[in-house]
């Protein structure tokens, strides 16, 4: 009896404790409107292969929740928009939902939050009057199950409920939503939860009538004459993403709420679009996601909240080809259903070693000038005798059609062939060694053996088991072991 009591209590205590010490994270949304959706166990295998340790489900998919058991992956489960009304009107319905979709899976499945609806205030405003009631009913059900300290309740909202997000310092929630928003924020404050924001620079740019440059939406540096500055605070915004998050913080300030952290529950960029969606490209999607990962990994907040990290969930894991709407709506995934990347992911800025692969690769540096990259590419394809046929138009590695992408393939091909004969990965300072496999779709990079290297989509530090609120020093394995032993002894003595 004591060991069982120790294990059950200790597991939830430790999950909560370590959730607050390991810094910012990036997670991934998992949608299931996929014609060739892998089995739940295969999905979890793909997630673990790429070291993704935070996921959000749009419902309480029983197959995925069962498959996630024992993985340690932190899970946000979703109440669908269709379920909000009933849960908001009936405490017993809420209790039944929690018992079925949360209590029956924890602690084996590490459920840490319930997302109530999806953009309710903007997409289904008729449900708005019962939204906070639904959140309250779910929270009370968690209290009754003694899960309220580990499982938080919130509700993802679109930036659309902030009519004028720029300049951020004057942003405010839509007056028609003020009553519900006020109640929602009061609930989050009372329960020590966090605000869930869906922020899409893609739409901010494409619907912005050319007000902002695309580089601003893609996290690319802007020249001095094009810097984006809030005229009231004089804060410089290096990305539309940061401005969107700050606009939400200032909107909360306008209602006299502070101390409620924001977690971005959705953001991304489509890799393909229709004829009227020219900015939905593989190159732009890769640029956005790569820069997003770097941005979040620096553990800082937006200008108004520099010490509050912007924990973020990428939209989304797979392309959902069965979703209705324009072509872009079906092409937000970062992975194909076989687990390969949709576009190259450059994570050389991370100091973390990932996964269990044995390959190393030679790729172009992110900050290399295009002129030098072109020189290196010409040399590799010429005197270096790299196989550059696959980066020609119509071939597997042609897209995205950028000098950096083509140079990476050519550099790596030369390096792998000539490494044993003294070939180096330098190319006049434009190349670097990485353990992250840059292969994507059918573009496969040749790799050499190195038992100390690793592989994964995301830096391990950015996907560690951390809470939406947490930042702090990392704990060593020995300290963790000591804490586990001490905590278990303490529980036994109780």
JSON list of C-alpha atoms in Angstrom, two decimals, residues 242-465:
[
{"chain": "A", "resi": 242, "resn": "UNK", "atom": "CA", "xyz": [6.25, 39.28, -30.56]},
{"chain": "A", "resi": 243, "resn": "UNK", "atom": "CA", "xyz": [3.94, 42.18, -31.34]},
{"chain": "A", "resi": 244, "resn": "UNK", "atom": "CA", "xyz": [0.91, 39.88, -31.33]},
{"chain": "A", "resi": 245, "resn": "UNK", "atom": "CA", "xyz": [1.84, 38.44, -27.94]},
{"chain": "A", "resi": 246, "resn": "UNK", "atom": "CA", "xyz": [2.47, 41.91, -26.50]},
{"chain": "A", "resi": 247, "resn": "UNK", "atom": "CA", "xyz": [-0.83, 43.19, -27.90]},
{"chain": "A", "resi": 248, "resn": "UNK", "atom": "CA", "xyz": [-2.54, 40.49, -25.85]},
{"chain": "A", "resi": 249, "resn": "UNK", "atom": "CA", "xyz": [-0.62, 41.41, -22.71]},
{"chain": "A", "resi": 250, "resn": "UNK", "atom": "CA", "xyz": [-1.56, 45.07, -23.14]},
{"chain": "A", "resi": 251, "resn": "UNK", "atom": "CA", "xyz": [-5.19, 44.09, -23.73]},
{"chain": "A", "resi": 252, "resn": "UNK", "atom": "CA", "xyz": [-5.16, 42.26, -20.41]},
{"chain": "A", "resi": 253, "resn": "UNK", "atom": "CA", "xyz": [-3.55, 45.31, -18.80]},
{"chain": "A", "resi": 254, "resn": "UNK", "atom": "CA", "xyz": [-6.43, 47.44, -20.12]},
{"chain": "A", "resi": 255, "resn": "UNK", "atom": "CA", "xyz": [-8.80, 45.31, -18.04]},
{"chain": "A", "resi": 256, "resn": "UNK", "atom": "CA", "xyz": [-6.50, 45.60, -15.01]},
{"chain": "A", "resi": 257, "resn": "UNK", "atom": "CA", "xyz": [-5.22, 42.04, -15.13]},
{"chain": "A", "resi": 258, "resn": "UNK", "atom": "CA", "xyz": [-1.54, 41.24, -14.75]},
{"chain": "A", "resi": 259, "resn": "UNK", "atom": "CA", "xyz": [0.52, 38.19, -13.90]},
{"chain": "A", "resi": 260, "resn": "UNK", "atom": "CA", "xyz": [-1.34, 35.89, -16.31]},
{"chain": "A", "resi": 261, "resn": "UNK", "atom": "CA", "xyz": [1.23, 34.33, -18.66]},
{"chain": "A", "resi": 262, "resn": "UNK", "atom": "CA", "xyz": [0.46, 33.72, -22.32]},
{"chain": "A", "resi": 263, "resn": "UNK", "atom": "CA", "xyz": [1.05, 30.40, -24.07]},
{"chain": "A", "resi": 264, "resn": "UNK", "atom": "CA", "xyz": [0.76, 30.49, -27.86]},
{"chain": "A", "resi": 265, "resn": "UNK", "atom": "CA", "xyz": [-1.35, 27.40, -28.55]},
{"chain": "A", "resi": 266, "resn": "UNK", "atom": "CA", "xyz": [-1.20, 27.76, -32.35]},
{"chain": "A", "resi": 267, "resn": "UNK", "atom": "CA", "xyz": [1.17, 29.37, -34.81]},
{"chain": "A", "resi": 268, "resn": "UNK", "atom": "CA", "xyz": [2.69, 28.26, -38.07]},
{"chain": "A", "resi": 269, "resn": "UNK", "atom": "CA", "xyz": [2.96, 28.90, -41.79]},
{"chain": "A", "resi": 270, "resn": "UNK", "atom": "CA", "xyz": [1.46, 26.86, -44.68]},
{"chain": "A", "resi": 271, "resn": "UNK", "atom": "CA", "xyz": [3.92, 25.23, -47.08]},
{"chain": "A", "resi": 272, "resn": "UNK", "atom": "CA", "xyz": [1.58, 25.23, -50.06]},
{"chain": "A", "resi": 273, "resn": "UNK", "atom": "CA", "xyz": [-1.27, 27.42, -51.28]},
{"chain": "A", "resi": 274, "resn": "UNK", "atom": "CA", "xyz": [-3.57, 28.02, -54.20]},
{"chain": "A", "resi": 275, "resn": "UNK", "atom": "CA", "xyz": [-3.11, 30.52, -57.04]},
{"chain": "A", "resi": 276, "resn": "UNK", "atom": "CA", "xyz": [-4.24, 33.36, -54.77]},
{"chain": "A", "resi": 277, "resn": "UNK", "atom": "CA", "xyz": [-1.95, 32.33, -51.90]},
{"chain": "A", "resi": 278, "resn": "UNK", "atom": "CA", "xyz": [1.55, 33.12, -53.22]},
{"chain": "A", "resi": 279, "resn": "UNK", "atom": "CA", "xyz": [3.13, 33.41, -49.78]},
{"chain": "A", "resi": 280, "resn": "UNK", "atom": "CA", "xyz": [2.25, 29.84, -48.76]},
{"chain": "A", "resi": 281, "resn": "UNK", "atom": "CA", "xyz": [5.49, 28.20, -49.87]},
{"chain": "A", "resi": 282, "resn": "UNK", "atom": "CA", "xyz": [7.88, 25.56, -48.58]},
{"chain": "A", "resi": 283, "resn": "UNK", "atom": "CA", "xyz": [10.63, 28.14, -48.30]},
{"chain": "A", "resi": 284, "resn": "UNK", "atom": "CA", "xyz": [8.54, 30.58, -46.23]},
{"chain": "A", "resi": 285, "resn": "UNK", "atom": "CA", "xyz": [7.20, 27.80, -44.02]},
{"chain": "A", "resi": 286, "resn": "UNK", "atom": "CA", "xyz": [10.70, 26.51, -43.32]},
{"chain": "A", "resi": 287, "resn": "UNK", "atom": "CA", "xyz": [11.98, 30.00, -42.61]},
{"chain": "A", "resi": 288, "resn": "UNK", "atom": "CA", "xyz": [9.12, 30.76, -40.22]},
{"chain": "A", "resi": 289, "resn": "UNK", "atom": "CA", "xyz": [9.37, 27.52, -38.24]},
{"chain": "A", "resi": 290, "resn": "UNK", "atom": "CA", "xyz": [13.16, 27.58, -38.01]},
{"chain": "A", "resi": 291, "resn": "UNK", "atom": "CA", "xyz": [13.16, 31.18, -36.82]},
{"chain": "A", "resi": 292, "resn": "UNK", "atom": "CA", "xyz": [10.27, 30.52, -34.45]},
{"chain": "A", "resi": 293, "resn": "UNK", "atom": "CA", "xyz": [12.21, 27.72, -32.78]},
{"chain": "A", "resi": 294, "resn": "UNK", "atom": "CA", "xyz": [15.22, 30.00, -32.37]},
{"chain": "A", "resi": 295, "resn": "UNK", "atom": "CA", "xyz": [13.04, 32.79, -31.05]},
{"chain": "A", "resi": 296, "resn": "UNK", "atom": "CA", "xyz": [11.33, 30.68, -28.41]},
{"chain": "A", "resi": 297, "resn": "UNK", "atom": "CA", "xyz": [14.56, 28.95, -27.42]},
{"chain": "A", "resi": 298, "resn": "UNK", "atom": "CA", "xyz": [16.16, 32.17, -26.20]},
{"chain": "A", "resi": 299, "resn": "UNK", "atom": "CA", "xyz": [13.82, 32.03, -23.17]},
{"chain": "A", "resi": 300, "resn": "UNK", "atom": "CA", "xyz": [12.84, 35.69, -23.37]},
{"chain": "A", "resi": 301, "resn": "UNK", "atom": "CA", "xyz": [9.46, 37.33, -23.64]},
{"chain": "A", "resi": 302, "resn": "UNK", "atom": "CA", "xyz": [8.15, 40.18, -25.80]},
{"chain": "A", "resi": 303, "resn": "UNK", "atom": "CA", "xyz": [9.40, 43.71, -25.11]},
{"chain": "A", "resi": 304, "resn": "UNK", "atom": "CA", "xyz": [6.87, 44.42, -22.36]},
{"chain": "A", "resi": 305, "resn": "UNK", "atom": "CA", "xyz": [7.53, 41.11, -20.57]},
{"chain": "A", "resi": 306, "resn": "UNK", "atom": "CA", "xyz": [11.14, 40.25, -21.29]},
{"chain": "A", "resi": 307, "resn": "UNK", "atom": "CA", "xyz": [11.43, 37.77, -18.39]},
{"chain": "A", "resi": 308, "resn": "UNK", "atom": "CA", "xyz": [8.34, 35.73, -19.37]},
{"chain": "A", "resi": 309, "resn": "UNK", "atom": "CA", "xyz": [9.16, 33.11, -22.07]},
{"chain": "A", "resi": 310, "resn": "UNK", "atom": "CA", "xyz": [6.74, 32.64, -24.95]},
{"chain": "A", "resi": 311, "resn": "UNK", "atom": "CA", "xyz": [5.98, 28.92, -24.76]},
{"chain": "A", "resi": 312, "resn": "UNK", "atom": "CA", "xyz": [4.52, 27.89, -28.09]},
{"chain": "A", "resi": 313, "resn": "UNK", "atom": "CA", "xyz": [2.74, 25.06, -29.92]},
{"chain": "A", "resi": 314, "resn": "UNK", "atom": "CA", "xyz": [3.39, 24.78, -33.65]},
{"chain": "A", "resi": 315, "resn": "UNK", "atom": "CA", "xyz": [0.40, 24.29, -35.90]},
{"chain": "A", "resi": 316, "resn": "UNK", "atom": "CA", "xyz": [0.75, 21.46, -36.80]},
{"chain": "A", "resi": 317, "resn": "UNK", "atom": "CA", "xyz": [2.27, 17.96, -36.89]},
{"chain": "A", "resi": 318, "resn": "UNK", "atom": "CA", "xyz": [0.83, 16.64, -40.19]},
{"chain": "A", "resi": 319, "resn": "UNK", "atom": "CA", "xyz": [-0.86, 18.23, -43.19]},
{"chain": "A", "resi": 320, "resn": "UNK", "atom": "CA", "xyz": [-4.61, 17.77, -42.73]},
{"chain": "A", "resi": 321, "resn": "UNK", "atom": "CA", "xyz": [-5.61, 17.10, -46.32]},
{"chain": "A", "resi": 322, "resn": "UNK", "atom": "CA", "xyz": [-9.26, 16.44, -45.42]},
{"chain": "A", "resi": 323, "resn": "UNK", "atom": "CA", "xyz": [-9.85, 19.89, -43.97]},
{"chain": "A", "resi": 324, "resn": "UNK", "atom": "CA", "xyz": [-12.26, 22.08, -45.96]},
{"chain": "A", "resi": 325, "resn": "UNK", "atom": "CA", "xyz": [-11.22, 25.46, -47.32]},
{"chain": "A", "resi": 326, "resn": "UNK", "atom": "CA", "xyz": [-8.39, 26.78, -49.50]},
{"chain": "A", "resi": 327, "resn": "UNK", "atom": "CA", "xyz": [-5.27, 24.82, -50.39]},
{"chain": "A", "resi": 328, "resn": "UNK", "atom": "CA", "xyz": [-3.26, 26.49, -47.64]},
{"chain": "A", "resi": 329, "resn": "UNK", "atom": "CA", "xyz": [-5.66, 25.20, -44.99]},
{"chain": "A", "resi": 330, "resn": "UNK", "atom": "CA", "xyz": [-4.54, 21.66, -45.79]},
{"chain": "A", "resi": 331, "resn": "UNK", "atom": "CA", "xyz": [-0.80, 22.32, -45.68]},
{"chain": "A", "resi": 332, "resn": "UNK", "atom": "CA", "xyz": [0.36, 23.49, -42.25]},
{"chain": "A", "resi": 333, "resn": "UNK", "atom": "CA", "xyz": [2.14, 20.29, -41.20]},
{"chain": "A", "resi": 334, "resn": "UNK", "atom": "CA", "xyz": [5.86, 20.11, -40.39]},
{"chain": "A", "resi": 335, "resn": "UNK", "atom": "CA", "xyz": [6.09, 16.34, -40.89]},
{"chain": "A", "resi": 336, "resn": "UNK", "atom": "CA", "xyz": [4.85, 13.90, -43.48]},
{"chain": "A", "resi": 337, "resn": "UNK", "atom": "CA", "xyz": [2.92, 10.94, -42.11]},
{"chain": "A", "resi": 338, "resn": "UNK", "atom": "CA", "xyz": [6.03, 8.77, -42.52]},
{"chain": "A", "resi": 339, "resn": "UNK", "atom": "CA", "xyz": [7.85, 11.02, -40.07]},
{"chain": "A", "resi": 340, "resn": "UNK", "atom": "CA", "xyz": [10.09, 12.90, -42.53]},
{"chain": "A", "resi": 341, "resn": "UNK", "atom": "CA", "xyz": [10.24, 16.69, -42.50]},
{"chain": "A", "resi": 342, "resn": "UNK", "atom": "CA", "xyz": [8.15, 18.64, -45.01]},
{"chain": "A", "resi": 343, "resn": "UNK", "atom": "CA", "xyz": [10.93, 21.21, -45.34]},
{"chain": "A", "resi": 344, "resn": "UNK", "atom": "CA", "xyz": [14.55, 21.50, -44.16]},
{"chain": "A", "resi": 345, "resn": "UNK", "atom": "CA", "xyz": [14.83, 22.36, -40.49]},
{"chain": "A", "resi": 346, "resn": "UNK", "atom": "CA", "xyz": [18.00, 24.19, -39.52]},
{"chain": "A", "resi": 347, "resn": "UNK", "atom": "CA", "xyz": [18.62, 23.94, -35.81]},
{"chain": "A", "resi": 348, "resn": "UNK", "atom": "CA", "xyz": [22.35, 24.64, -35.73]},
{"chain": "A", "resi": 349, "resn": "UNK", "atom": "CA", "xyz": [21.80, 27.44, -33.23]},
{"chain": "A", "resi": 350, "resn": "UNK", "atom": "CA", "xyz": [21.08, 24.86, -30.54]},
{"chain": "A", "resi": 351, "resn": "UNK", "atom": "CA", "xyz": [23.84, 23.55, -28.30]},
{"chain": "A", "resi": 352, "resn": "UNK", "atom": "CA", "xyz": [21.80, 20.46, -27.47]},
{"chain": "A", "resi": 353, "resn": "UNK", "atom": "CA", "xyz": [22.65, 16.97, -28.73]},
{"chain": "A", "resi": 354, "resn": "UNK", "atom": "CA", "xyz": [19.49, 15.13, -29.72]},
{"chain": "A", "resi": 355, "resn": "UNK", "atom": "CA", "xyz": [18.25, 11.61, -30.17]},
{"chain": "A", "resi": 356, "resn": "UNK", "atom": "CA", "xyz": [20.10, 8.48, -31.17]},
{"chain": "A", "resi": 357, "resn": "UNK", "atom": "CA", "xyz": [21.17, 8.92, -34.79]},
{"chain": "A", "resi": 358, "resn": "UNK", "atom": "CA", "xyz": [24.74, 8.24, -35.87]},
{"chain": "A", "resi": 359, "resn": "UNK", "atom": "CA", "xyz": [24.93, 10.81, -38.70]},
{"chain": "A", "resi": 360, "resn": "UNK", "atom": "CA", "xyz": [26.68, 14.16, -39.04]},
{"chain": "A", "resi": 361, "resn": "UNK", "atom": "CA", "xyz": [26.03, 16.60, -41.86]},
{"chain": "A", "resi": 362, "resn": "UNK", "atom": "CA", "xyz": [27.71, 19.59, -43.45]},
{"chain": "A", "resi": 363, "resn": "UNK", "atom": "CA", "xyz": [25.27, 22.44, -44.09]},
{"chain": "A", "resi": 364, "resn": "UNK", "atom": "CA", "xyz": [25.31, 26.13, -44.94]},
{"chain": "A", "resi": 365, "resn": "UNK", "atom": "CA", "xyz": [25.43, 28.55, -42.00]},
{"chain": "A", "resi": 366, "resn": "UNK", "atom": "CA", "xyz": [22.31, 30.59, -41.34]},
{"chain": "A", "resi": 367, "resn": "UNK", "atom": "CA", "xyz": [24.19, 33.88, -41.31]},
{"chain": "A", "resi": 368, "resn": "UNK", "atom": "CA", "xyz": [26.34, 33.25, -44.41]},
{"chain": "A", "resi": 369, "resn": "UNK", "atom": "CA", "xyz": [26.08, 35.86, -47.17]},
{"chain": "A", "resi": 370, "resn": "UNK", "atom": "CA", "xyz": [24.41, 34.76, -50.39]},
{"chain": "A", "resi": 371, "resn": "UNK", "atom": "CA", "xyz": [27.43, 35.86, -52.43]},
{"chain": "A", "resi": 372, "resn": "UNK", "atom": "CA", "xyz": [29.76, 33.60, -50.46]},
{"chain": "A", "resi": 373, "resn": "UNK", "atom": "CA", "xyz": [27.23, 30.76, -50.53]},
{"chain": "A", "resi": 374, "resn": "UNK", "atom": "CA", "xyz": [26.99, 31.08, -54.30]},
{"chain": "A", "resi": 375, "resn": "UNK", "atom": "CA", "xyz": [30.78, 30.88, -54.56]},
{"chain": "A", "resi": 376, "resn": "UNK", "atom": "CA", "xyz": [30.80, 27.80, -52.32]},
{"chain": "A", "resi": 377, "resn": "UNK", "atom": "CA", "xyz": [27.98, 26.19, -54.29]},
{"chain": "A", "resi": 378, "resn": "UNK", "atom": "CA", "xyz": [29.77, 26.81, -57.59]},
{"chain": "A", "resi": 379, "resn": "UNK", "atom": "CA", "xyz": [32.98, 25.27, -56.23]},
{"chain": "A", "resi": 380, "resn": "UNK", "atom": "CA", "xyz": [31.22, 22.23, -54.73]},
{"chain": "A", "resi": 381, "resn": "UNK", "atom": "CA", "xyz": [29.32, 21.49, -57.94]},
{"chain": "A", "resi": 382, "resn": "UNK", "atom": "CA", "xyz": [32.39, 22.15, -60.08]},
{"chain": "A", "resi": 383, "resn": "UNK", "atom": "CA", "xyz": [35.87, 21.43, -58.77]},
{"chain": "A", "resi": 384, "resn": "UNK", "atom": "CA", "xyz": [34.46, 19.66, -55.70]},
{"chain": "A", "resi": 385, "resn": "UNK", "atom": "CA", "xyz": [32.56, 17.19, -57.93]},
{"chain": "A", "resi": 386, "resn": "UNK", "atom": "CA", "xyz": [29.50, 17.09, -55.68]},
{"chain": "A", "resi": 387, "resn": "UNK", "atom": "CA", "xyz": [26.38, 15.50, -57.15]},
{"chain": "A", "resi": 388, "resn": "UNK", "atom": "CA", "xyz": [24.30, 18.59, -57.87]},
{"chain": "A", "resi": 389, "resn": "UNK", "atom": "CA", "xyz": [21.81, 16.98, -60.23]},
{"chain": "A", "resi": 390, "resn": "UNK", "atom": "CA", "xyz": [19.23, 16.60, -57.45]},
{"chain": "A", "resi": 391, "resn": "UNK", "atom": "CA", "xyz": [19.10, 20.37, -56.83]},
{"chain": "A", "resi": 392, "resn": "UNK", "atom": "CA", "xyz": [18.10, 21.11, -60.43]},
{"chain": "A", "resi": 393, "resn": "UNK", "atom": "CA", "xyz": [14.56, 22.15, -61.35]},
{"chain": "A", "resi": 394, "resn": "UNK", "atom": "CA", "xyz": [12.09, 19.28, -61.02]},
{"chain": "A", "resi": 395, "resn": "UNK", "atom": "CA", "xyz": [14.43, 17.18, -58.90]},
{"chain": "A", "resi": 396, "resn": "UNK", "atom": "CA", "xyz": [13.85, 16.10, -55.24]},
{"chain": "A", "resi": 397, "resn": "UNK", "atom": "CA", "xyz": [16.06, 18.76, -53.62]},
{"chain": "A", "resi": 398, "resn": "UNK", "atom": "CA", "xyz": [15.25, 21.73, -55.86]},
{"chain": "A", "resi": 399, "resn": "UNK", "atom": "CA", "xyz": [12.58, 23.16, -53.54]},
{"chain": "A", "resi": 400, "resn": "UNK", "atom": "CA", "xyz": [12.83, 25.33, -51.60]},
{"chain": "A", "resi": 401, "resn": "UNK", "atom": "CA", "xyz": [14.65, 27.13, -54.40]},
{"chain": "A", "resi": 402, "resn": "UNK", "atom": "CA", "xyz": [17.18, 29.03, -52.31]},
{"chain": "A", "resi": 403, "resn": "UNK", "atom": "CA", "xyz": [20.96, 29.35, -52.44]},
{"chain": "A", "resi": 404, "resn": "UNK", "atom": "CA", "xyz": [21.21, 28.26, -48.79]},
{"chain": "A", "resi": 405, "resn": "UNK", "atom": "CA", "xyz": [19.24, 25.06, -49.38]},
{"chain": "A", "resi": 406, "resn": "UNK", "atom": "CA", "xyz": [21.12, 24.16, -52.56]},
{"chain": "A", "resi": 407, "resn": "UNK", "atom": "CA", "xyz": [24.47, 24.96, -50.96]},
{"chain": "A", "resi": 408, "resn": "UNK", "atom": "CA", "xyz": [23.64, 22.75, -47.97]},
{"chain": "A", "resi": 409, "resn": "UNK", "atom": "CA", "xyz": [22.98, 19.77, -50.22]},
{"chain": "A", "resi": 410, "resn": "UNK", "atom": "CA", "xyz": [26.10, 20.33, -52.32]},
{"chain": "A", "resi": 411, "resn": "UNK", "atom": "CA", "xyz": [28.31, 21.00, -49.29]},
{"chain": "A", "resi": 412, "resn": "UNK", "atom": "CA", "xyz": [27.12, 17.83, -47.58]},
{"chain": "A", "resi": 413, "resn": "UNK", "atom": "CA", "xyz": [27.52, 15.68, -50.69]},
{"chain": "A", "resi": 414, "resn": "UNK", "atom": "CA", "xyz": [31.12, 16.88, -51.12]},
{"chain": "A", "resi": 415, "resn": "UNK", "atom": "CA", "xyz": [31.91, 16.48, -47.41]},
{"chain": "A", "resi": 416, "resn": "UNK", "atom": "CA", "xyz": [30.58, 12.93, -47.13]},
{"chain": "A", "resi": 417, "resn": "UNK", "atom": "CA", "xyz": [32.50, 11.80, -50.22]},
{"chain": "A", "resi": 418, "resn": "UNK", "atom": "CA", "xyz": [35.78, 13.57, -49.43]},
{"chain": "A", "resi": 419, "resn": "UNK", "atom": "CA", "xyz": [35.86, 13.54, -45.63]},
{"chain": "A", "resi": 420, "resn": "UNK", "atom": "CA", "xyz": [37.98, 10.38, -45.43]},
{"chain": "A", "resi": 421, "resn": "UNK", "atom": "CA", "xyz": [40.45, 11.92, -47.88]},
{"chain": "A", "resi": 422, "resn": "UNK", "atom": "CA", "xyz": [40.84, 15.12, -45.87]},
{"chain": "A", "resi": 423, "resn": "UNK", "atom": "CA", "xyz": [37.86, 17.09, -47.18]},
{"chain": "A", "resi": 424, "resn": "UNK", "atom": "CA", "xyz": [36.57, 19.63, -44.68]},
{"chain": "A", "resi": 425, "resn": "UNK", "atom": "CA", "xyz": [33.29, 21.36, -43.93]},
{"chain": "A", "resi": 426, "resn": "UNK", "atom": "CA", "xyz": [34.28, 25.02, -44.20]},
{"chain": "A", "resi": 427, "resn": "UNK", "atom": "CA", "xyz": [33.68, 26.56, -47.65]},
{"chain": "A", "resi": 428, "resn": "UNK", "atom": "CA", "xyz": [35.27, 29.89, -46.76]},
{"chain": "A", "resi": 429, "resn": "UNK", "atom": "CA", "xyz": [33.49, 29.98, -43.41]},
{"chain": "A", "resi": 430, "resn": "UNK", "atom": "CA", "xyz": [29.98, 29.47, -44.84]},
{"chain": "A", "resi": 431, "resn": "UNK", "atom": "CA", "xyz": [29.49, 25.86, -43.67]},
{"chain": "A", "resi": 432, "resn": "UNK", "atom": "CA", "xyz": [29.08, 24.10, -40.35]},
{"chain": "A", "resi": 433, "resn": "UNK", "atom": "CA", "xyz": [28.76, 20.57, -38.98]},
{"chain": "A", "resi": 434, "resn": "UNK", "atom": "CA", "xyz": [25.39, 19.60, -37.52]},
{"chain": "A", "resi": 435, "resn": "UNK", "atom": "CA", "xyz": [23.90, 16.44, -36.03]},
{"chain": "A", "resi": 436, "resn": "UNK", "atom": "CA", "xyz": [20.41, 17.40, -37.20]},
{"chain": "A", "resi": 437, "resn": "UNK", "atom": "CA", "xyz": [19.42, 15.44, -40.30]},
{"chain": "A", "resi": 438, "resn": "UNK", "atom": "CA", "xyz": [18.46, 18.05, -42.94]},
{"chain": "A", "resi": 439, "resn": "UNK", "atom": "CA", "xyz": [16.66, 15.48, -45.12]},
{"chain": "A", "resi": 440, "resn": "UNK", "atom": "CA", "xyz": [13.07, 16.28, -46.02]},
{"chain": "A", "resi": 441, "resn": "UNK", "atom": "CA", "xyz": [10.39, 14.62, -48.11]},
{"chain": "A", "resi": 442, "resn": "UNK", "atom": "CA", "xyz": [12.24, 12.72, -50.85]},
{"chain": "A", "resi": 443, "resn": "UNK", "atom": "CA", "xyz": [15.37, 14.85, -50.55]},
{"chain": "A", "resi": 444, "resn": "UNK", "atom": "CA", "xyz": [17.76, 12.59, -48.66]},
{"chain": "A", "resi": 445, "resn": "UNK", "atom": "CA", "xyz": [21.15, 13.92, -47.53]},
{"chain": "A", "resi": 446, "resn": "UNK", "atom": "CA", "xyz": [24.06, 11.51, -47.48]},
{"chain": "A", "resi": 447, "resn": "UNK", "atom": "CA", "xyz": [25.24, 10.97, -43.89]},
{"chain": "A", "resi": 448, "resn": "UNK", "atom": "CA", "xyz": [28.44, 9.71, -42.29]},
{"chain": "A", "resi": 449, "resn": "UNK", "atom": "CA", "xyz": [28.76, 7.58, -39.16]},
{"chain": "A", "resi": 450, "resn": "UNK", "atom": "CA", "xyz": [29.41, 9.24, -35.79]},
{"chain": "A", "resi": 451, "resn": "UNK", "atom": "CA", "xyz": [28.29, 7.42, -32.69]},
{"chain": "A", "resi": 452, "resn": "UNK", "atom": "CA", "xyz": [28.20, 10.55, -30.56]},
{"chain": "A", "resi": 453, "resn": "UNK", "atom": "CA", "xyz": [25.78, 12.47, -32.77]},
{"chain": "A", "resi": 454, "resn": "UNK", "atom": "CA", "xyz": [22.04, 12.73, -32.52]},
{"chain": "A", "resi": 455, "resn": "UNK", "atom": "CA", "xyz": [18.97, 13.56, -34.53]},
{"chain": "A", "resi": 456, "resn": "UNK", "atom": "CA", "xyz": [15.63, 15.21, -34.00]},
{"chain": "A", "resi": 457, "resn": "UNK", "atom": "CA", "xyz": [13.39, 17.91, -35.30]},
{"chain": "A", "resi": 458, "resn": "UNK", "atom": "CA", "xyz": [13.65, 20.15, -32.28]},
{"chain": "A", "resi": 459, "resn": "UNK", "atom": "CA", "xyz": [16.38, 20.97, -29.77]},
{"chain": "A", "resi": 460, "resn": "UNK", "atom": "CA", "xyz": [16.02, 18.85, -26.67]},
{"chain": "A", "resi": 461, "resn": "UNK", "atom": "CA", "xyz": [16.14, 21.89, -24.43]},
{"chain": "A", "resi": 462, "resn": "UNK", "atom": "CA", "xyz": [13.17, 23.36, -26.28]},
{"chain": "A", "resi": 463, "resn": "UNK", "atom": "CA", "xyz": [11.13, 20.22, -25.85]},
{"chain": "A", "resi": 464, "resn": "UNK", "atom": "CA", "xyz": [11.93, 19.32, -22.26]},
{"chain": "A", "resi": 465, "resn": "UNK", "atom": "CA", "xyz": [9.09, 18.55, -19.86]}
]
